[in-house]
Amino acid sequence: MKSNRRLLKIAMTLLTIGAAGQLVMHSSMAQKNHMPMMGGMMMGGMMEKRMPQGINPDQLPAAGSEGAKLLDRYCTQCHGLPGPGLHTASEWPTVVARMNRRMQMMSRKHMMMHIEAPGNNELEILIDYLKKNAQRTIELNKLGGADTPAGRAFKKTCSQCHALPDPAQHRPNEWPAVIQRMQKNMSSMGKPLPDQTTMDQILGFLQRHSAK
């Protein structure tokens, strides 16, 4: 009788140890599988107050190109997908170099937030794509009406986030959607938003100087 009880206790102990082992193993696997996602979420949270909202991949210029695909693949690991118009052609190499240093650091095996980093050839393709589709800027005094209320509002509002964009890089019917996207970006970045009357003035100014 005592022998049977002893065997029963041993069996229960083994079952308990086995169940605990399974729990630890599943927990470890789940943690490993979710680590890249957690890293991206944490980085996204850190950057969300400095970065504008991302755009959809199909909104990228030459959306099916290798450069656009690389931008979507690597940049969205940490934050929303940036449009190439976020920076000028001269600014992008420095920005990409800074982002690449972070990705290279976080791609190391001992890092908790494992992020995929691009190779040298991919970096060249990415930078070339960004420069080719970068923000085109213009000096305000080269535009007629620069000293009007609309011109001054354009300068004050748009220069909060980037260099003044050349209105001719879009057609008149394209500017409303661009303005709407910029308003969302300003809101997400905590920038002061002009009233609707001022936004209408800016839109009219851009459309008057846009591509025909």
Tab-separated table of N, CA and C in Angstrom, residues 86-210:
chain	number	residue	atom	x	y	z
A	86	LEU	N	9.399	63.794	-47.655
A	86	LEU	CA	9.632	64.246	-46.280
A	86	LEU	C	10.929	65.035	-46.165
A	87	HIS	N	11.895	64.747	-47.049
A	87	HIS	CA	13.183	65.448	-47.033
A	87	HIS	C	13.608	65.804	-48.454
A	88	THR	N	14.576	66.690	-48.554
A	88	THR	CA	15.128	67.057	-49.856
A	88	THR	C	16.180	66.028	-50.272
A	89	ALA	N	16.595	66.109	-51.534
A	89	ALA	CA	17.596	65.169	-52.047
A	89	ALA	C	18.916	65.283	-51.293
A	90	SER	N	19.265	66.484	-50.872
A	90	SER	CA	20.527	66.668	-50.148
A	90	SER	C	20.441	66.177	-48.698
A	91	GLU	N	19.233	66.102	-48.162
A	91	GLU	CA	19.055	65.676	-46.769
A	91	GLU	C	18.979	64.159	-46.614
A	92	TRP	N	18.452	63.467	-47.624
A	92	TRP	CA	18.179	62.038	-47.472
A	92	TRP	C	19.405	61.180	-47.146
A	93	PRO	N	20.568	61.384	-47.780
A	93	PRO	CA	21.714	60.521	-47.434
A	93	PRO	C	22.070	60.561	-45.948
A	94	THR	N	22.014	61.745	-45.347
A	94	THR	CA	22.317	61.862	-43.916
A	94	THR	C	21.254	61.167	-43.072
A	95	VAL	N	19.993	61.337	-43.461
A	95	VAL	CA	18.894	60.699	-42.724
A	95	VAL	C	19.010	59.178	-42.811
A	96	VAL	N	19.261	58.667	-44.011
A	96	VAL	CA	19.369	57.216	-44.197
A	96	VAL	C	20.563	56.660	-43.422
A	97	ALA	N	21.670	57.389	-43.431
A	97	ALA	CA	22.853	56.936	-42.688
A	97	ALA	C	22.547	56.826	-41.197
A	98	ARG	N	21.806	57.799	-40.676
A	98	ARG	CA	21.449	57.767	-39.252
A	98	ARG	C	20.522	56.595	-38.946
A	99	MET	N	19.525	56.388	-39.801
A	99	MET	CA	18.600	55.272	-39.598
A	99	MET	C	19.311	53.925	-39.754
A	100	ASN	N	20.251	53.864	-40.686
A	100	ASN	CA	20.975	52.610	-40.910
A	100	ASN	C	21.827	52.241	-39.698
A	101	ARG	N	22.432	53.234	-39.061
A	101	ARG	CA	23.221	52.949	-37.855
A	101	ARG	C	22.348	52.309	-36.783
A	102	ARG	N	21.131	52.813	-36.649
A	102	ARG	CA	20.214	52.247	-35.655
A	102	ARG	C	19.811	50.821	-36.026
A	103	MET	N	19.517	50.610	-37.313
A	103	MET	CA	19.114	49.271	-37.742
A	103	MET	C	20.257	48.274	-37.592
A	104	GLN	N	21.470	48.696	-37.947
A	104	GLN	CA	22.615	47.805	-37.810
A	104	GLN	C	22.827	47.424	-36.350
A	105	MET	N	22.668	48.389	-35.464
A	105	MET	CA	22.840	48.120	-34.034
A	105	MET	C	21.776	47.143	-33.536
A	106	MET	N	20.526	47.369	-33.942
A	106	MET	CA	19.430	46.537	-33.451
A	106	MET	C	19.339	45.191	-34.162
A	107	SER	N	20.119	45.008	-35.223
A	107	SER	CA	20.102	43.725	-35.928
A	107	SER	C	21.063	42.714	-35.309
A	108	ARG	N	21.864	43.161	-34.346
A	108	ARG	CA	22.806	42.246	-33.700
A	108	ARG	C	22.059	41.236	-32.842
A	109	LYS	N	22.593	40.041	-32.779
A	109	LYS	CA	21.891	38.930	-32.138
A	109	LYS	C	21.630	39.150	-30.654
A	110	HIS	N	22.526	39.873	-29.984
A	110	HIS	CA	22.355	40.026	-28.540
A	110	HIS	C	21.336	41.107	-28.181
A	111	MET	N	20.854	41.844	-29.193
A	111	MET	CA	19.886	42.897	-28.918
A	111	MET	C	18.496	42.304	-28.717
A	112	MET	N	17.764	42.830	-27.741
A	112	MET	CA	16.418	42.336	-27.472
A	112	MET	C	15.490	42.635	-28.644
A	113	MET	N	15.617	43.855	-29.212
A	113	MET	CA	14.763	44.250	-30.323
A	113	MET	C	15.483	43.929	-31.629
A	114	HIS	N	15.264	42.757	-32.151
A	114	HIS	CA	15.973	42.339	-33.365
A	114	HIS	C	15.306	42.952	-34.594
A	115	ILE	N	16.054	43.773	-35.302
A	115	ILE	CA	15.569	44.468	-36.490
A	115	ILE	C	16.404	44.045	-37.690
A	116	GLU	N	15.767	43.882	-38.825
A	116	GLU	CA	16.482	43.532	-40.053
A	116	GLU	C	17.168	44.776	-40.616
A	117	ALA	N	18.420	44.643	-41.014
A	117	ALA	CA	19.187	45.772	-41.541
A	117	ALA	C	19.506	45.554	-43.021
A	118	PRO	N	19.530	46.623	-43.818
A	118	PRO	CA	19.810	46.485	-45.252
A	118	PRO	C	21.294	46.275	-45.532
A	119	GLY	N	21.572	45.682	-46.684
A	119	GLY	CA	22.947	45.540	-47.141
A	119	GLY	C	23.382	46.788	-47.891
A	120	ASN	N	24.653	46.855	-48.243
A	120	ASN	CA	25.191	48.048	-48.909
A	120	ASN	C	24.518	48.314	-50.252
A	121	ASN	N	24.286	47.268	-51.028
A	121	ASN	CA	23.645	47.444	-52.331
A	121	ASN	C	22.210	47.945	-52.168
A	122	GLU	N	21.527	47.418	-51.171
A	122	GLU	CA	20.153	47.862	-50.905
A	122	GLU	C	20.133	49.328	-50.472
A	123	LEU	N	21.121	49.723	-49.693
A	123	LEU	CA	21.197	51.120	-49.258
A	123	LEU	C	21.368	52.059	-50.446
A	124	GLU	N	22.193	51.665	-51.389
A	124	GLU	CA	22.404	52.496	-52.581
A	124	GLU	C	21.110	52.657	-53.373
A	125	ILE	N	20.385	51.559	-53.529
A	125	ILE	CA	19.112	51.603	-54.263
A	125	ILE	C	18.108	52.478	-53.518
A	126	LEU	N	18.069	52.331	-52.208
A	126	LEU	CA	17.132	53.091	-51.383
A	126	LEU	C	17.422	54.589	-51.439
A	127	ILE	N	18.684	54.953	-51.282
A	127	ILE	CA	19.054	56.373	-51.315
A	127	ILE	C	18.770	56.972	-52.691
A	128	ASP	N	19.082	56.228	-53.739
A	128	ASP	CA	18.824	56.710	-55.098
A	128	ASP	C	17.330	56.957	-55.308
A	129	TYR	N	16.506	56.048	-54.807
A	129	TYR	CA	15.048	56.198	-54.928
A	129	TYR	C	14.561	57.435	-54.171
A	130	LEU	N	15.044	57.605	-52.950
A	130	LEU	CA	14.613	58.738	-52.131
A	130	LEU	C	15.049	60.071	-52.735
A	131	LYS	N	16.259	60.129	-53.239
A	131	LYS	CA	16.755	61.367	-53.848
A	131	LYS	C	15.978	61.707	-55.121
A	132	LYS	N	15.671	60.681	-55.885
A	132	LYS	CA	14.953	60.892	-57.147
A	132	LYS	C	13.531	61.416	-56.907
A	133	ASN	N	12.940	61.026	-55.790
A	133	ASN	CA	11.553	61.410	-55.500
A	133	ASN	C	11.443	62.349	-54.297
A	134	ALA	N	12.539	63.014	-53.977
A	134	ALA	CA	12.587	63.870	-52.790
A	134	ALA	C	11.784	65.159	-52.965
A	135	GLN	N	11.633	65.850	-51.849
A	135	GLN	CA	10.954	67.141	-51.851
A	135	GLN	C	11.714	68.147	-52.717
A	136	ARG	N	11.006	68.785	-53.633
A	136	ARG	CA	11.588	69.867	-54.420
A	136	ARG	C	11.263	71.178	-53.727
A	137	THR	N	12.278	71.948	-53.455
A	137	THR	CA	12.077	73.185	-52.702
A	137	THR	C	12.188	74.412	-53.606
A	138	ILE	N	11.787	75.540	-53.051
A	138	ILE	CA	11.859	76.794	-53.800
A	138	ILE	C	12.013	77.948	-52.815
A	139	GLU	N	12.662	79.004	-53.263
A	139	GLU	CA	12.763	80.215	-52.450
A	139	GLU	C	11.479	81.015	-52.635
A	140	LEU	N	10.914	81.430	-51.526
A	140	LEU	CA	9.606	82.079	-51.566
A	140	LEU	C	9.599	83.331	-52.434
A	141	ASN	N	10.698	84.085	-52.426
A	141	ASN	CA	10.718	85.343	-53.184
A	141	ASN	C	10.690	85.124	-54.697
A	142	LYS	N	10.813	83.877	-55.127
A	142	LYS	CA	10.722	83.582	-56.557
A	142	LYS	C	9.284	83.362	-57.008
A	143	LEU	N	8.367	83.358	-56.053
A	143	LEU	CA	6.959	83.161	-56.370
A	143	LEU	C	6.216	84.487	-56.289
A	144	GLY	N	5.352	84.735	-57.239
A	144	GLY	CA	4.534	85.934	-57.187
A	144	GLY	C	3.575	85.880	-56.008
A	145	GLY	N	3.399	87.007	-55.343
A	145	GLY	CA	2.490	87.046	-54.199
A	145	GLY	C	3.102	86.529	-52.919
A	146	ALA	N	4.434	86.481	-52.873
A	146	ALA	CA	5.106	85.952	-51.689
A	146	ALA	C	4.813	86.775	-50.442
A	147	ASP	N	4.576	88.078	-50.633
A	147	ASP	CA	4.363	88.955	-49.479
A	147	ASP	C	2.882	89.197	-49.196
A	148	THR	N	2.027	88.414	-49.798
A	148	THR	CA	0.591	88.510	-49.520
A	148	THR	C	0.266	87.665	-48.287
A	149	PRO	N	-0.929	87.838	-47.707
A	149	PRO	CA	-1.301	86.985	-46.561
A	149	PRO	C	-1.191	85.495	-46.879
A	150	ALA	N	-1.569	85.118	-48.103
A	150	ALA	CA	-1.494	83.704	-48.490
A	150	ALA	C	-0.046	83.233	-48.562
A	151	GLY	N	0.827	84.067	-49.142
A	151	GLY	CA	2.238	83.707	-49.246
A	151	GLY	C	2.896	83.594	-47.887
A	152	ARG	N	2.575	84.525	-47.003
A	152	ARG	CA	3.156	84.483	-45.652
A	152	ARG	C	2.632	83.280	-44.866
A	153	ALA	N	1.357	82.953	-45.063
A	153	ALA	CA	0.783	81.785	-44.381
A	153	ALA	C	1.437	80.496	-44.881
A	154	PHE	N	1.691	80.443	-46.179
A	154	PHE	CA	2.378	79.292	-46.775
A	154	PHE	C	3.752	79.101	-46.132
A	155	LYS	N	4.501	80.185	-46.019
A	155	LYS	CA	5.841	80.103	-45.428
A	155	LYS	C	5.782	79.704	-43.953
A	156	LYS	N	4.922	80.352	-43.199
A	156	LYS	CA	4.844	80.099	-41.758
A	156	LYS	C	4.408	78.673	-41.453
A	157	THR	N	3.433	78.193	-42.192
A	157	THR	CA	2.863	76.873	-41.903
A	157	THR	C	3.766	75.737	-42.375
A	158	CYS	N	4.187	75.807	-43.621
A	158	CYS	CA	4.928	74.679	-44.203
A	158	CYS	C	6.354	74.565	-43.670
A	159	SER	N	6.948	75.693	-43.303
A	159	SER	CA	8.339	75.655	-42.830
A	159	SER	C	8.464	75.106	-41.407
A	160	GLN	N	7.345	74.807	-40.765
A	160	GLN	CA	7.410	74.196	-39.435
A	160	GLN	C	8.026	72.799	-39.480
A	161	CYS	N	7.831	72.117	-40.611
A	161	CYS	CA	8.245	70.715	-40.694
A	161	CYS	C	9.320	70.448	-41.745
A	162	HIS	N	9.385	71.273	-42.773
A	162	HIS	CA	10.338	71.006	-43.856
A	162	HIS	C	10.586	72.285	-44.652
A	163	ALA	N	11.525	72.191	-45.588
A	163	ALA	CA	11.793	73.328	-46.470
A	163	ALA	C	10.555	73.618	-47.314
A	164	LEU	N	10.428	74.851	-47.767
A	164	LEU	CA	9.245	75.224	-48.545
A	164	LEU	C	9.182	74.415	-49.841
A	165	PRO	N	8.070	73.731	-50.074
A	165	PRO	CA	7.953	72.904	-51.283
A	165	PRO	C	7.670	73.744	-52.524
A	166	ASP	N	8.213	73.309	-53.625
A	166	ASP	CA	7.940	73.961	-54.904
A	166	ASP	C	6.511	73.612	-55.322
A	167	PRO	N	5.625	74.594	-55.452
A	167	PRO	CA	4.236	74.289	-55.831
A	167	PRO	C	4.121	73.573	-57.172
A	168	ALA	N	5.129	73.746	-58.033
A	168	ALA	CA	5.066	73.162	-59.373
A	168	ALA	C	5.301	71.655	-59.392
A	169	GLN	N	5.601	71.064	-58.239
A	169	GLN	CA	5.808	69.614	-58.231
A	169	GLN	C	4.483	68.847	-58.199
A	170	HIS	N	3.375	69.578	-58.068
A	170	HIS	CA	2.049	68.955	-58.128
A	170	HIS	C	1.138	69.766	-59.041
A	171	ARG	N	0.120	69.105	-59.554
A	171	ARG	CA	-0.905	69.784	-60.345
A	171	ARG	C	-1.958	70.369	-59.397
A	172	PRO	N	-2.752	71.335	-59.888
A	172	PRO	CA	-3.754	71.964	-59.016
A	172	PRO	C	-4.685	70.965	-58.327
A	173	ASN	N	-5.111	69.935	-59.077
A	173	ASN	CA	-6.057	68.978	-58.491
A	173	ASN	C	-5.398	68.003	-57.511
A	174	GLU	N	-4.069	68.008	-57.447
A	174	GLU	CA	-3.361	67.120	-56.521
A	174	GLU	C	-3.128	67.765	-55.159
A	175	TRP	N	-3.090	69.092	-55.130
A	175	TRP	CA	-2.733	69.778	-53.890
A	175	TRP	C	-3.733	69.585	-52.742
A	176	PRO	N	-5.049	69.513	-52.982
A	176	PRO	CA	-5.961	69.304	-51.845
A	176	PRO	C	-5.642	68.048	-51.033
A	177	ALA	N	-5.336	66.940	-51.718
A	177	ALA	CA	-5.006	65.699	-51.003
A	177	ALA	C	-3.691	65.839	-50.251
A	178	VAL	N	-2.735	66.552	-50.859
A	178	VAL	CA	-1.443	66.771	-50.190
A	178	VAL	C	-1.645	67.612	-48.930
A	179	ILE	N	-2.434	68.669	-49.059
A	179	ILE	CA	-2.716	69.539	-47.910
A	179	ILE	C	-3.392	68.754	-46.788
A	180	GLN	N	-4.334	67.916	-47.159
A	180	GLN	CA	-5.046	67.115	-46.160
A	180	GLN	C	-4.088	66.179	-45.422
A	181	ARG	N	-3.174	65.574	-46.168
A	181	ARG	CA	-2.189	64.680	-45.545
A	181	ARG	C	-1.251	65.460	-44.628
A	182	MET	N	-0.863	66.653	-45.058
A	182	MET	CA	0.024	67.478	-44.239
A	182	MET	C	-0.661	67.914	-42.939
A	183	GLN	N	-1.951	68.183	-43.005
A	183	GLN	CA	-2.688	68.547	-41.793
A	183	GLN	C	-2.666	67.400	-40.779
A	184	LYS	N	-2.836	66.179	-41.267
A	184	LYS	CA	-2.781	65.013	-40.380
A	184	LYS	C	-1.388	64.863	-39.779
A	185	ASN	N	-0.370	65.101	-40.604
A	185	ASN	CA	1.004	65.005	-40.109
A	185	ASN	C	1.274	66.042	-39.021
A	186	MET	N	0.832	67.259	-39.259
A	186	MET	CA	1.045	68.323	-38.284
A	186	MET	C	0.352	68.001	-36.967
A	187	SER	N	-0.847	67.465	-37.070
A	187	SER	CA	-1.598	67.106	-35.868
A	187	SER	C	-0.890	66.013	-35.083
A	188	SER	N	-0.395	64.983	-35.792
A	188	SER	CA	0.276	63.869	-35.111
A	188	SER	C	1.603	64.295	-34.499
A	189	MET	N	2.214	65.345	-35.053
A	189	MET	CA	3.499	65.825	-34.546
A	189	MET	C	3.348	66.948	-33.528
A	190	GLY	N	2.103	67.300	-33.227
A	190	GLY	CA	1.860	68.334	-32.228
A	190	GLY	C	2.122	69.745	-32.715
A	191	LYS	N	2.080	69.954	-34.025
A	191	LYS	CA	2.288	71.289	-34.580
A	191	LYS	C	0.969	72.066	-34.580
A	192	PRO	N	1.032	73.392	-34.401
A	192	PRO	CA	-0.209	74.183	-34.431
A	192	PRO	C	-0.825	74.192	-35.824
A	193	LEU	N	-2.119	73.948	-35.882
A	193	LEU	CA	-2.829	73.917	-37.160
A	193	LEU	C	-3.502	75.258	-37.434
A	194	PRO	N	-3.327	75.818	-38.622
A	194	PRO	CA	-4.026	77.060	-38.972
A	194	PRO	C	-5.529	76.816	-39.081
A	195	ASP	N	-6.297	77.883	-39.021
A	195	ASP	CA	-7.743	77.728	-39.196
A	195	ASP	C	-8.050	77.444	-40.666
A	196	GLN	N	-9.300	77.102	-40.934
A	196	GLN	CA	-9.682	76.683	-42.277
A	196	GLN	C	-9.505	77.800	-43.302
A	197	THR	N	-9.769	79.039	-42.895
A	197	THR	CA	-9.594	80.166	-43.821
A	197	THR	C	-8.143	80.275	-44.278
A	198	THR	N	-7.231	80.121	-43.331
A	198	THR	CA	-5.803	80.183	-43.663
A	198	THR	C	-5.399	79.015	-44.547
A	199	MET	N	-5.918	77.826	-44.249
A	199	MET	CA	-5.597	76.656	-45.070
A	199	MET	C	-6.105	76.838	-46.496
A	200	ASP	N	-7.267	77.452	-46.637
A	200	ASP	CA	-7.804	77.720	-47.976
A	200	ASP	C	-6.912	78.708	-48.727
A	201	GLN	N	-6.375	79.695	-48.008
A	201	GLN	CA	-5.456	80.653	-48.632
A	201	GLN	C	-4.190	79.945	-49.118
A	202	ILE	N	-3.667	79.063	-48.283
A	202	ILE	CA	-2.451	78.319	-48.652
A	202	ILE	C	-2.715	77.440	-49.867
A	203	LEU	N	-3.849	76.758	-49.861
A	203	LEU	CA	-4.198	75.896	-50.989
A	203	LEU	C	-4.304	76.709	-52.274
A	204	GLY	N	-4.974	77.849	-52.202
A	204	GLY	CA	-5.103	78.701	-53.384
A	204	GLY	C	-3.748	79.178	-53.884
A	205	PHE	N	-2.859	79.525	-52.963
A	205	PHE	CA	-1.517	79.984	-53.329
A	205	PHE	C	-0.751	78.872	-54.044
A	206	LEU	N	-0.824	77.663	-53.509
A	206	LEU	CA	-0.130	76.524	-54.115
A	206	LEU	C	-0.700	76.197	-55.492
A	207	GLN	N	-2.002	76.244	-55.612
A	207	GLN	CA	-2.631	75.923	-56.896
A	207	GLN	C	-2.304	76.961	-57.968
A	208	ARG	N	-2.186	78.220	-57.569
A	208	ARG	CA	-1.850	79.266	-58.548
A	208	ARG	C	-0.445	79.074	-59.118
A	209	HIS	N	0.431	78.501	-58.318
A	209	HIS	CA	1.825	78.322	-58.753
A	209	HIS	C	2.150	76.865	-59.087
A	210	SER	N	1.130	76.035	-59.187
A	210	SER	CA	1.359	74.609	-59.430
A	210	SER	C	1.628	74.321	-60.899
